[in-house]
CSV table of N, CA and C in Angstrom, one decimal:
chain,number,residue,atom,x,y,z
J,1,MET,N,5.0,1.1,-20.7
J,1,MET,CA,4.7,0.1,-19.8
J,1,MET,C,3.6,0.5,-18.8
J,2,GLU,N,2.8,-0.4,-18.4
J,2,GLU,CA,1.7,-0.1,-17.4
J,2,GLU,C,2.1,-0.7,-16.1
J,3,ILE,N,1.5,-0.1,-15.1
J,3,ILE,CA,1.6,-0.7,-13.7
J,3,ILE,C,0.7,-2.0,-13.7
J,4,ARG,N,1.3,-3.1,-13.3
J,4,ARG,CA,0.6,-4.3,-13.3
J,4,ARG,C,0.3,-4.8,-11.9
J,5,LEU,N,0.9,-4.2,-10.8
J,5,LEU,CA,0.7,-4.7,-9.5
J,5,LEU,C,1.1,-3.6,-8.5
J,6,ILE,N,0.3,-3.4,-7.4
J,6,ILE,CA,0.7,-2.6,-6.3
J,6,ILE,C,0.7,-3.6,-5.1
J,7,ARG,N,1.8,-3.7,-4.4
J,7,ARG,CA,2.0,-4.6,-3.3
J,7,ARG,C,2.2,-3.8,-2.0
J,8,PHE,N,1.5,-4.1,-1.0
J,8,PHE,CA,1.6,-3.4,0.3
J,8,PHE,C,2.2,-4.3,1.3
J,9,ILE,N,3.3,-3.9,1.9
J,9,ILE,CA,4.1,-4.7,2.8
J,9,ILE,C,4.2,-4.0,4.2
J,10,ASP,N,3.8,-4.7,5.2
J,10,ASP,CA,3.9,-4.1,6.6
J,10,ASP,C,5.3,-4.3,7.1
J,11,ASN,N,5.9,-3.2,7.5
J,11,ASN,CA,7.3,-3.2,8.0
J,11,ASN,C,7.5,-4.1,9.1
J,12,LYS,N,6.5,-4.4,9.9
J,12,LYS,CA,6.7,-5.3,11.1
J,12,LYS,C,6.3,-6.8,10.8
J,13,ASN,N,5.9,-7.0,9.5
J,13,ASN,CA,5.4,-8.3,9.2
J,13,ASN,C,5.9,-8.6,7.7
J,14,THR,N,6.4,-9.8,7.5
J,14,THR,CA,7.0,-10.1,6.2
J,14,THR,C,6.0,-10.5,5.1
J,15,GLU,N,4.8,-10.7,5.5
J,15,GLU,CA,3.8,-11.1,4.4
J,15,GLU,C,3.1,-9.8,3.9
J,16,ASP,N,2.6,-10.0,2.6
J,16,ASP,CA,1.9,-8.9,2.0
J,16,ASP,C,0.6,-8.6,2.7
J,17,LEU,N,0.3,-7.4,2.9
J,17,LEU,CA,-1.0,-7.0,3.5
J,17,LEU,C,-2.1,-7.1,2.4
J,18,SER,N,-1.8,-6.6,1.2
J,18,SER,CA,-2.7,-6.5,0.2
J,18,SER,C,-2.0,-6.4,-1.1
J,19,VAL,N,-2.6,-6.9,-2.2
J,19,VAL,CA,-2.0,-6.8,-3.5
J,19,VAL,C,-3.1,-6.4,-4.5
J,20,TYR,N,-2.9,-5.4,-5.2
J,20,TYR,CA,-3.9,-5.0,-6.2
J,20,TYR,C,-3.2,-5.4,-7.6
J,21,ASP,N,-3.9,-6.3,-8.3
J,21,ASP,CA,-3.3,-6.8,-9.5
J,21,ASP,C,-4.2,-6.7,-10.7
J,22,THR,N,-5.3,-6.0,-10.6
J,22,THR,CA,-6.2,-5.9,-11.8
J,22,THR,C,-6.2,-4.4,-12.1
J,23,ASP,N,-6.5,-4.0,-13.3
J,23,ASP,CA,-6.6,-2.6,-13.7
J,23,ASP,C,-7.6,-1.9,-12.9
J,24,GLU,N,-8.8,-2.5,-12.6
J,24,GLU,CA,-9.8,-1.9,-11.9
J,24,GLU,C,-9.4,-1.6,-10.4
J,25,GLN,N,-8.7,-2.6,-9.8
J,25,GLN,CA,-8.3,-2.4,-8.4
J,25,GLN,C,-7.2,-1.3,-8.3
J,26,ILE,N,-6.3,-1.3,-9.3
J,26,ILE,CA,-5.2,-0.3,-9.3
J,26,ILE,C,-5.8,1.1,-9.5
J,27,ILE,N,-6.7,1.3,-10.5
J,27,ILE,CA,-7.3,2.6,-10.8
J,27,ILE,C,-8.1,3.1,-9.6
J,28,SER,N,-8.9,2.2,-9.1
J,28,SER,CA,-9.7,2.6,-7.9
J,28,SER,C,-8.9,3.0,-6.7
J,29,PHE,N,-7.8,2.3,-6.4
J,29,PHE,CA,-6.9,2.7,-5.3
J,29,PHE,C,-6.3,4.1,-5.6
J,30,LEU,N,-5.7,4.2,-6.8
J,30,LEU,CA,-5.0,5.5,-7.1
J,30,LEU,C,-6.0,6.7,-7.2
J,31,LYS,N,-7.2,6.5,-7.5
J,31,LYS,CA,-8.2,7.5,-7.5
J,31,LYS,C,-8.6,7.9,-6.0
J,32,SER,N,-8.5,7.0,-5.1
J,32,SER,CA,-8.8,7.2,-3.7
J,32,SER,C,-7.7,7.8,-2.9
J,33,TYR,N,-6.5,7.5,-3.2
J,33,TYR,CA,-5.3,8.0,-2.4
J,33,TYR,C,-4.2,8.5,-3.2
J,34,ASN,N,-3.5,9.5,-2.7
J,34,ASN,CA,-2.3,10.0,-3.2
J,34,ASN,C,-1.2,9.1,-2.7
J,35,LEU,N,-0.6,8.3,-3.5
J,35,LEU,CA,0.4,7.4,-3.0
J,35,LEU,C,1.7,8.1,-2.8
J,36,GLU,N,1.9,8.7,-1.6
J,36,GLU,CA,3.0,9.5,-1.2
J,36,GLU,C,3.5,9.1,0.2
J,37,PHE,N,4.8,9.4,0.4
J,37,PHE,CA,5.4,9.2,1.7
J,37,PHE,C,4.6,9.9,2.8
J,38,THR,N,4.3,9.2,3.9
J,38,THR,CA,3.5,9.7,5.1
J,38,THR,C,2.0,9.8,4.8
J,39,GLU,N,1.5,9.4,3.6
J,39,GLU,CA,0.1,9.4,3.4
J,39,GLU,C,-0.5,8.3,4.3
J,40,ILE,N,-1.7,8.6,4.8
J,40,ILE,CA,-2.5,7.6,5.6
J,40,ILE,C,-3.5,6.9,4.7
J,41,ILE,N,-3.5,5.6,4.7
J,41,ILE,CA,-4.4,4.8,3.8
J,41,ILE,C,-5.1,3.7,4.6
J,42,GLU,N,-6.2,3.3,4.1
J,42,GLU,CA,-6.9,2.2,4.7
J,42,GLU,C,-6.8,0.9,3.8
J,43,LEU,N,-6.3,-0.2,4.5
J,43,LEU,CA,-6.2,-1.5,3.8
J,43,LEU,C,-6.8,-2.5,4.7
J,44,ASN,N,-7.7,-3.3,4.2
J,44,ASN,CA,-8.2,-4.4,5.0
J,44,ASN,C,-8.8,-4.0,6.3
J,45,ASP,N,-9.5,-2.9,6.3
J,45,ASP,CA,-10.2,-2.4,7.5
J,45,ASP,C,-9.3,-1.9,8.6
J,46,SER,N,-8.0,-1.6,8.2
J,46,SER,CA,-7.0,-1.1,9.2
J,46,SER,C,-6.4,0.2,8.5
J,47,ILE,N,-5.8,1.0,9.4
J,47,ILE,CA,-5.2,2.2,8.9
J,47,ILE,C,-3.7,2.1,9.0
J,48,TYR,N,-3.0,2.6,7.9
J,48,TYR,CA,-1.6,2.5,7.8
J,48,TYR,C,-1.0,3.8,7.3
J,49,ASN,N,0.3,4.0,7.7
J,49,ASN,CA,1.0,5.2,7.3
J,49,ASN,C,2.0,4.7,6.2
J,50,VAL,N,2.0,5.4,5.0
J,50,VAL,CA,2.9,4.9,3.9
J,50,VAL,C,4.3,5.3,4.3
J,51,GLY,N,5.2,4.4,4.1
J,51,GLY,CA,6.6,4.6,4.3
J,51,GLY,C,7.3,4.6,2.9
J,52,GLU,N,8.3,3.8,2.7
J,52,GLU,CA,9.0,3.7,1.5
J,52,GLU,C,8.2,3.2,0.3
J,53,ILE,N,8.4,3.8,-0.9
J,53,ILE,CA,7.7,3.4,-2.1
J,53,ILE,C,8.8,3.0,-3.1
J,54,SER,N,8.7,1.8,-3.6
J,54,SER,CA,9.7,1.3,-4.6
J,54,SER,C,9.0,0.9,-5.9
J,55,ILE,N,9.6,1.3,-7.0
J,55,ILE,CA,9.1,0.8,-8.3
J,55,ILE,C,10.1,-0.2,-8.8
J,56,LYS,N,9.6,-1.4,-9.1
J,56,LYS,CA,10.4,-2.5,-9.6
J,56,LYS,C,10.0,-2.8,-11.0
J,57,LEU,N,10.9,-3.3,-11.8
J,57,LEU,CA,10.6,-3.8,-13.1
J,57,LEU,C,10.9,-5.3,-13.1
J,58,ILE,N,9.9,-6.1,-13.1
J,58,ILE,CA,10.0,-7.5,-13.0
J,58,ILE,C,9.3,-8.2,-14.2
J,59,GLU,N,10.1,-8.9,-15.0
J,59,GLU,CA,9.7,-9.5,-16.2
J,59,GLU,C,8.9,-8.6,-17.1
J,60,ASP,N,9.5,-7.4,-17.3
J,60,ASP,CA,8.9,-6.4,-18.2
J,60,ASP,C,7.6,-5.8,-17.7
J,61,LYS,N,7.3,-5.9,-16.4
J,61,LYS,CA,6.1,-5.4,-15.9
J,61,LYS,C,6.5,-4.5,-14.7
J,62,ILE,N,5.8,-3.4,-14.6
J,62,ILE,CA,6.1,-2.4,-13.5
J,62,ILE,C,5.3,-2.9,-12.2
J,63,GLU,N,6.0,-3.0,-11.1
J,63,GLU,CA,5.3,-3.3,-9.8
J,63,GLU,C,5.7,-2.1,-8.9
J,64,ILE,N,4.7,-1.7,-8.1
J,64,ILE,CA,5.0,-0.7,-7.1
J,64,ILE,C,4.9,-1.4,-5.7
J,65,TRP,N,5.9,-1.4,-4.9
J,65,TRP,CA,6.0,-2.0,-3.6
J,65,TRP,C,5.9,-0.8,-2.6
J,66,VAL,N,5.0,-0.9,-1.7
J,66,VAL,CA,4.7,0.1,-0.7
J,66,VAL,C,4.9,-0.5,0.7
J,67,SER,N,5.9,0.1,1.4
J,67,SER,CA,6.1,-0.3,2.8
J,67,SER,C,5.2,0.5,3.7
J,68,VAL,N,4.4,-0.1,4.6
J,68,VAL,CA,3.5,0.7,5.4
J,68,VAL,C,3.7,0.3,6.9
J,69,ASP,N,3.3,1.2,7.8
J,69,ASP,CA,3.3,1.0,9.2
J,69,ASP,C,1.9,1.0,9.7
J,70,PHE,N,1.5,0.0,10.5
J,70,PHE,CA,0.2,0.0,11.1
J,70,PHE,C,0.0,1.1,12.1
J,71,ILE,N,-1.1,1.8,12.1
J,71,ILE,CA,-1.5,2.8,13.1
J,71,ILE,C,-2.5,2.2,14.0
J,72,ASP,N,-2.2,2.1,15.3
J,72,ASP,CA,-3.1,1.5,16.3
J,72,ASP,C,-4.0,2.7,16.8
J,73,LEU,N,-5.2,2.8,16.3
J,73,LEU,CA,-6.0,3.9,16.6
J,73,LEU,C,-6.4,3.9,18.1
J,74,ILE,N,-6.6,2.7,18.7
J,74,ILE,CA,-7.0,2.6,20.1
J,74,ILE,C,-5.8,3.2,21.0
J,75,GLU,N,-4.6,2.8,20.6
J,75,GLU,CA,-3.5,3.3,21.4
J,75,GLU,C,-3.3,4.8,21.3
J,76,ASN,N,-3.7,5.3,20.1
J,76,ASN,CA,-3.5,6.8,19.8
J,76,ASN,C,-4.7,7.6,20.2
J,77,LEU,N,-5.7,7.1,20.8
J,77,LEU,CA,-6.8,7.9,21.2
J,77,LEU,C,-6.4,8.9,22.3
J,78,PRO,N,-6.9,10.1,22.2
J,78,PRO,CA,-6.6,11.1,23.3
J,78,PRO,C,-7.4,10.7,24.5
J,79,THR,N,-6.8,11.0,25.6
J,79,THR,CA,-7.5,10.8,26.9
J,79,THR,C,-8.0,12.1,27.5
J,80,ALA,N,-9.1,12.0,28.2
J,80,ALA,CA,-9.7,13.2,28.7
J,80,ALA,C,-9.2,13.5,30.1
């Protein structure tokens, strides 16, 4: 079986941030990032920390669901 979908879900928001559902999108993403717990990734011009990663079998297709936490770069800037 092949991966048919990678779904990113913000822990503080119930809607999907991003869904990669074509082979090209999935391959491009997996070449760019190691999909591991605490990995930092960029989605939709924002930065997120990877949380829980779930693999689901839905209608004989593998889906990867990734919970992410938004990282507020402005809030985390060091002060002089």
